[in-house]
mmCIF file of C-alpha atoms in Angstrom:
data_model
loop_
_atom_site.group_PDB
_atom_site.id
_atom_site.type_symbol
_atom_site.label_atom_id
_atom_site.label_comp_id
_atom_site.label_asym_id
_atom_site.label_seq_id
_atom_site.Cartn_x
_atom_site.Cartn_y
_atom_site.Cartn_z
ATOM 1 C CA UNK A 1 84.261 41.759 17.652
ATOM 2 C CA UNK A 2 82.533 45.788 16.809
ATOM 3 C CA UNK A 3 82.600 47.255 20.528
ATOM 4 C CA UNK A 4 79.143 49.066 20.257
ATOM 5 C CA UNK A 5 78.946 49.865 23.945
ATOM 6 C CA UNK A 6 80.200 53.795 23.353
ATOM 7 C CA UNK A 7 76.567 54.477 21.549
ATOM 8 C CA UNK A 8 74.105 55.265 24.476
ATOM 9 C CA UNK A 9 71.011 53.404 23.091
ATOM 10 C CA UNK A 10 72.722 50.084 23.665
ATOM 11 C CA UNK A 11 72.382 51.240 27.595
ATOM 12 C CA UNK A 12 68.654 50.730 27.805
ATOM 13 C CA UNK A 13 68.644 48.186 24.761
ATOM 14 C CA UNK A 14 71.597 45.944 25.273
ATOM 15 C CA UNK A 15 73.262 44.635 21.976
ATOM 16 C CA UNK A 16 73.033 40.526 22.183
ATOM 17 C CA UNK A 17 75.259 40.439 19.175
ATOM 18 C CA UNK A 18 76.991 43.522 18.307
ATOM 19 C CA UNK A 19 78.107 42.575 14.989
ATOM 20 C CA UNK A 20 74.816 42.205 13.796
ATOM 21 C CA UNK A 21 72.778 45.825 12.721
ATOM 22 C CA UNK A 22 70.598 46.540 15.378
ATOM 23 C CA UNK A 23 67.168 47.851 14.952
ATOM 24 C CA UNK A 24 64.988 50.080 17.060
ATOM 25 C CA UNK A 25 61.572 50.103 15.826
ATOM 26 C CA UNK A 26 58.065 49.034 16.042
ATOM 27 C CA UNK A 27 55.876 46.949 13.588
ATOM 28 C CA UNK A 28 53.739 50.308 12.161
ATOM 29 C CA UNK A 29 53.901 51.436 8.428
ATOM 30 C CA UNK A 30 57.217 53.256 8.959
ATOM 31 C CA UNK A 31 58.861 50.773 11.503
ATOM 32 C CA UNK A 32 58.294 47.566 9.410
ATOM 33 C CA UNK A 33 59.707 49.473 6.018
ATOM 34 C CA UNK A 34 63.161 48.754 7.213
ATOM 35 C CA UNK A 35 62.463 44.898 8.696
ATOM 36 C CA UNK A 36 61.002 44.196 5.682
ATOM 37 C CA UNK A 37 63.895 45.107 4.103
ATOM 38 C CA UNK A 38 66.380 43.605 5.917
ATOM 39 C CA UNK A 39 64.175 39.996 5.603
ATOM 40 C CA UNK A 40 64.462 40.290 2.145
ATOM 41 C CA UNK A 41 68.012 41.420 1.822
ATOM 42 C CA UNK A 42 68.802 38.125 4.259
ATOM 43 C CA UNK A 43 70.888 40.873 6.414
ATOM 44 C CA UNK A 44 71.950 39.258 9.890
ATOM 45 C CA UNK A 45 70.013 41.591 12.399
ATOM 46 C CA UNK A 46 68.445 42.424 15.842
ATOM 47 C CA UNK A 47 65.243 44.253 16.557
ATOM 48 C CA UNK A 48 64.839 46.130 19.466
ATOM 49 C CA UNK A 49 61.288 46.996 20.537
ATOM 50 C CA UNK A 50 61.031 50.857 21.057
ATOM 51 C CA UNK A 51 57.215 50.932 23.275
ATOM 52 C CA UNK A 52 55.374 54.266 22.528
ATOM 53 C CA UNK A 53 53.600 53.321 25.326
ATOM 54 C CA UNK A 54 56.126 53.818 27.953
ATOM 55 C CA UNK A 55 57.341 56.774 25.746
ATOM 56 C CA UNK A 56 60.566 55.231 24.836
ATOM 57 C CA UNK A 57 61.048 57.064 21.843
ATOM 58 C CA UNK A 58 61.481 60.196 24.211
ATOM 59 C CA UNK A 59 64.227 58.725 26.485
ATOM 60 C CA UNK A 60 67.939 59.959 26.382
ATOM 61 C CA UNK A 61 68.836 56.589 25.021
ATOM 62 C CA UNK A 62 67.055 56.840 22.130
ATOM 63 C CA UNK A 63 67.316 60.781 21.457
ATOM 64 C CA UNK A 64 70.624 59.837 21.663
ATOM 65 C CA UNK A 65 70.667 57.634 18.288
ATOM 66 C CA UNK A 66 67.829 59.567 16.797
ATOM 67 C CA UNK A 67 66.777 63.456 18.175
ATOM 68 C CA UNK A 68 63.342 63.305 15.874
ATOM 69 C CA UNK A 69 62.398 60.723 18.656
ATOM 70 C CA UNK A 70 60.743 58.436 16.000
ATOM 71 C CA UNK A 71 60.897 55.323 14.720
ATOM 72 C CA UNK A 72 62.517 53.447 12.907
ATOM 73 C CA UNK A 73 66.370 53.710 13.807
ATOM 74 C CA UNK A 74 68.857 51.500 13.171
ATOM 75 C CA UNK A 75 72.935 51.300 13.959
ATOM 76 C CA UNK A 76 74.830 49.590 12.157
ATOM 77 C CA UNK A 77 77.967 47.691 13.322
ATOM 78 C CA UNK A 78 80.051 47.586 9.285
ATOM 79 C CA UNK A 79 79.084 50.654 7.970
ATOM 80 C CA UNK A 80 80.975 52.859 5.538
ATOM 81 C CA UNK A 81 84.769 52.090 6.011
ATOM 82 C CA UNK A 82 83.959 49.500 8.426
ATOM 83 C CA UNK A 83 83.153 52.050 11.026
ATOM 84 C CA UNK A 84 79.689 51.589 12.802
ATOM 85 C CA UNK A 85 77.076 53.740 11.474
ATOM 86 C CA UNK A 86 73.662 54.945 13.110
ATOM 87 C CA UNK A 87 71.042 56.173 10.524
ATOM 88 C CA UNK A 88 67.454 57.656 11.523
ATOM 89 C CA UNK A 89 64.612 58.387 8.808
ATOM 90 C CA UNK A 90 63.131 55.205 7.160
ATOM 91 C CA UNK A 91 63.641 56.070 3.158
ATOM 92 C CA UNK A 92 67.255 57.050 4.587
ATOM 93 C CA UNK A 93 67.663 53.524 6.150
ATOM 94 C CA UNK A 94 66.371 51.639 2.804
ATOM 95 C CA UNK A 95 68.652 53.402 0.646
ATOM 96 C CA UNK A 96 71.155 52.846 3.061
ATOM 97 C CA UNK A 97 70.744 49.356 2.930
ATOM 98 C CA UNK A 98 70.107 49.187 -1.027
ATOM 99 C CA UNK A 99 73.289 50.578 -1.393
ATOM 100 C CA UNK A 100 75.127 48.540 1.533
ATOM 101 C CA UNK A 101 73.916 45.450 -0.613
ATOM 102 C CA UNK A 102 73.934 46.369 -4.113
ATOM 103 C CA UNK A 103 69.908 45.113 -4.089
ATOM 104 C CA UNK A 104 66.448 46.282 -4.194
ATOM 105 C CA UNK A 105 67.469 49.635 -6.038
ATOM 106 C CA UNK A 106 68.314 49.706 -10.307
ATOM 107 C CA UNK A 107 71.889 49.703 -10.972
ATOM 108 C CA UNK A 108 70.787 51.930 -13.991
ATOM 109 C CA UNK A 109 71.303 55.809 -13.036
ATOM 110 C CA UNK A 110 67.914 56.640 -14.493
ATOM 111 C CA UNK A 111 65.929 54.074 -13.298
ATOM 112 C CA UNK A 112 67.678 53.947 -9.586
ATOM 113 C CA UNK A 113 66.639 57.841 -9.303
ATOM 114 C CA UNK A 114 63.436 57.017 -10.537
ATOM 115 C CA UNK A 115 62.800 54.488 -7.718
ATOM 116 C CA UNK A 116 64.009 56.762 -5.410
ATOM 117 C CA UNK A 117 61.468 59.613 -7.069
ATOM 118 C CA UNK A 118 58.667 57.265 -5.844
ATOM 119 C CA UNK A 119 60.389 56.474 -2.755
ATOM 120 C CA UNK A 120 60.221 60.386 -1.462
ATOM 121 C CA UNK A 121 56.991 60.132 -2.979
ATOM 122 C CA UNK A 122 55.496 58.035 -0.552
ATOM 123 C CA UNK A 123 57.648 59.650 2.391
ATOM 124 C CA UNK A 124 56.141 63.114 1.310
ATOM 125 C CA UNK A 125 52.876 62.394 0.426
ATOM 126 C CA UNK A 126 51.167 58.846 0.815
ATOM 127 C CA UNK A 127 52.708 58.708 4.171
ATOM 128 C CA UNK A 128 51.535 61.806 5.475
ATOM 129 C CA UNK A 129 47.964 61.648 3.926
ATOM 130 C CA UNK A 130 47.024 58.424 5.098
ATOM 131 C CA UNK A 131 48.435 58.830 8.466
ATOM 132 C CA UNK A 132 46.503 62.436 8.784
ATOM 133 C CA UNK A 133 43.418 60.459 7.533
ATOM 134 C CA UNK A 134 43.949 57.759 9.838
ATOM 135 C CA UNK A 135 43.757 60.588 12.695
ATOM 136 C CA UNK A 136 40.995 61.782 11.506
ATOM 137 C CA UNK A 137 38.724 58.317 11.053
ATOM 138 C CA UNK A 138 39.919 56.038 13.604
ATOM 139 C CA UNK A 139 42.007 57.616 16.204
ATOM 140 C CA UNK A 140 40.624 61.202 18.442
ATOM 141 C CA UNK A 141 40.054 63.179 15.507
ATOM 142 C CA UNK A 142 36.962 60.943 14.274
ATOM 143 C CA UNK A 143 35.181 62.442 17.598
ATOM 144 C CA UNK A 144 35.589 66.063 15.660
ATOM 145 C CA UNK A 145 32.055 67.283 14.584
ATOM 146 C CA UNK A 146 33.704 69.142 11.656
ATOM 147 C CA UNK A 147 34.556 66.868 9.217
ATOM 148 C CA UNK A 148 35.957 69.071 7.057
ATOM 149 C CA UNK A 149 39.687 67.803 7.748
ATOM 150 C CA UNK A 150 38.755 63.954 7.890
ATOM 151 C CA UNK A 151 37.311 65.072 4.007
ATOM 152 C CA UNK A 152 40.568 67.232 2.960
ATOM 153 C CA UNK A 153 42.925 64.113 3.619
ATOM 154 C CA UNK A 154 39.958 61.141 2.610
ATOM 155 C CA UNK A 155 40.082 63.278 -0.840
ATOM 156 C CA UNK A 156 43.647 63.529 -1.389
ATOM 157 C CA UNK A 157 44.532 59.820 -0.151
ATOM 158 C CA UNK A 158 41.698 59.089 -3.375
ATOM 159 C CA UNK A 159 44.176 61.169 -5.152
ATOM 160 C CA UNK A 160 47.232 59.513 -4.438
ATOM 161 C CA UNK A 161 45.614 56.271 -5.082
ATOM 162 C CA UNK A 162 45.094 57.462 -9.053
ATOM 163 C CA UNK A 163 48.259 58.134 -9.223
ATOM 164 C CA UNK A 164 49.260 54.789 -7.675
ATOM 165 C CA UNK A 165 46.871 52.811 -9.528
ATOM 166 C CA UNK A 166 47.608 54.598 -12.999
ATOM 167 C CA UNK A 167 50.973 54.339 -12.830
ATOM 168 C CA UNK A 168 51.061 50.649 -11.629
ATOM 169 C CA UNK A 169 48.661 49.543 -15.003
ATOM 170 C CA UNK A 170 50.553 46.860 -16.984
ATOM 171 C CA UNK A 171 53.712 46.965 -14.110
ATOM 172 C CA UNK A 172 54.216 43.791 -11.856
ATOM 173 C CA UNK A 173 56.260 46.858 -9.604
ATOM 174 C CA UNK A 174 56.325 49.916 -9.374
ATOM 175 C CA UNK A 175 59.773 49.738 -11.617
ATOM 176 C CA UNK A 176 58.277 47.378 -13.831
ATOM 177 C CA UNK A 177 59.246 43.790 -13.391
ATOM 178 C CA UNK A 178 62.071 44.965 -10.828
ATOM 179 C CA UNK A 179 61.227 44.870 -6.558
ATOM 180 C CA UNK A 180 62.716 47.832 -5.015
ATOM 181 C CA UNK A 181 62.386 49.894 -2.062
ATOM 182 C CA UNK A 182 60.112 52.215 -3.961
ATOM 183 C CA UNK A 183 57.221 48.942 -3.415
ATOM 184 C CA UNK A 184 58.868 48.388 -0.041
ATOM 185 C CA UNK A 185 58.194 51.830 0.756
ATOM 186 C CA UNK A 186 54.640 52.653 -0.140
ATOM 187 C CA UNK A 187 52.702 49.019 0.333
ATOM 188 C CA UNK A 188 52.828 49.095 4.194
ATOM 189 C CA UNK A 189 51.166 52.312 4.129
ATOM 190 C CA UNK A 190 48.623 51.068 1.329
ATOM 191 C CA UNK A 191 48.216 47.856 4.036
ATOM 192 C CA UNK A 192 47.737 50.014 7.134
ATOM 193 C CA UNK A 193 45.292 52.276 5.583
ATOM 194 C CA UNK A 194 42.813 49.562 4.075
ATOM 195 C CA UNK A 195 43.707 47.381 7.326
ATOM 196 C CA UNK A 196 44.142 49.179 10.396
ATOM 197 C CA UNK A 197 43.012 52.307 9.579
ATOM 198 C CA UNK A 198 39.680 50.278 8.069
ATOM 199 C CA UNK A 199 38.942 53.466 5.422
ATOM 200 C CA UNK A 200 39.000 50.844 2.490
ATOM 201 C CA UNK A 201 35.109 52.162 2.202
ATOM 202 C CA UNK A 202 35.714 55.461 2.869
ATOM 203 C CA UNK A 203 38.596 55.857 -0.083
ATOM 204 C CA UNK A 204 36.768 53.708 -2.534
ATOM 205 C CA UNK A 205 39.684 51.567 -2.438
ATOM 206 C CA UNK A 206 37.352 48.693 -4.766
ATOM 207 C CA UNK A 207 37.992 52.250 -7.368
ATOM 208 C CA UNK A 208 41.818 51.137 -7.234
ATOM 209 C CA UNK A 209 42.217 47.689 -8.951
ATOM 210 C CA UNK A 210 46.026 47.886 -9.548
ATOM 211 C CA UNK A 211 46.611 49.028 -6.637
ATOM 212 C CA UNK A 212 44.853 46.242 -4.883
ATOM 213 C CA UNK A 213 46.718 43.495 -6.997
ATOM 214 C CA UNK A 214 49.963 44.736 -6.506
ATOM 215 C CA UNK A 215 49.510 45.414 -2.541
ATOM 216 C CA UNK A 216 48.368 41.442 -2.588
ATOM 217 C CA UNK A 217 51.618 40.322 -4.562
ATOM 218 C CA UNK A 218 53.356 42.343 -1.485
ATOM 219 C CA UNK A 219 51.940 40.422 1.294
ATOM 220 C CA UNK A 220 52.498 37.343 0.570
ATOM 221 C CA UNK A 221 55.849 37.221 0.081
ATOM 222 C CA UNK A 222 57.629 35.572 2.349
ATOM 223 C CA UNK A 223 60.080 38.277 3.584
ATOM 224 C CA UNK A 224 57.363 40.524 3.955
ATOM 225 C CA UNK A 225 55.314 38.147 6.126
ATOM 226 C CA UNK A 226 58.338 37.686 8.587
ATOM 227 C CA UNK A 227 59.211 41.928 8.596
ATOM 228 C CA UNK A 228 55.652 42.532 9.580
ATOM 229 C CA UNK A 229 56.188 40.423 12.665
ATOM 230 C CA UNK A 230 59.044 42.644 13.735
ATOM 231 C CA UNK A 231 60.102 43.383 16.376
ATOM 232 C CA UNK A 232 57.899 40.865 18.026
#
């Protein structure tokens, strides 16, 4: 059995099953990317809740795994060469899990990089823009009298939804018939935008029927339903 006790994070979140992949997360759009992927892949894992209410993400134990103090992060006891691997950044983790299992990324090199490009599109555009819109629409930013910051992110979110809507026309998933890490990265954020952020009317979500169609198919997947609830 792998000994994970040398990793300081296990002092705060002890591994009850040290032979399983350890996930440190919350059910946020970035967090559920990894839990959904793990459920889709059927990999055994143990989930640990990193509570923002108690600033768990800034504790020395968590920072020892992710110095950027963001969730999610993982500790895989069976990493490359059979050695434990600690990893943070949701996009990097998704690619790692896909490579580890040979699933959720196309085998064809050209299609593989096309899937990764959409993953990076979410990481660099869709997620940050939707997150800023949520701040200015639902959280502290909503009290700002000057609505120009909010309107900037609304406009950019609409533009990104338009890009996504056009790409999905005639496709089942981002890569056509193949469900990949690109879908797992993108659609938790779309779900959050129209659900938790309650910004569907603000961005005119009804104008993006292809996005709505694929979002519906995404949230209906059993592995997605399970992954969205992790960690409890």
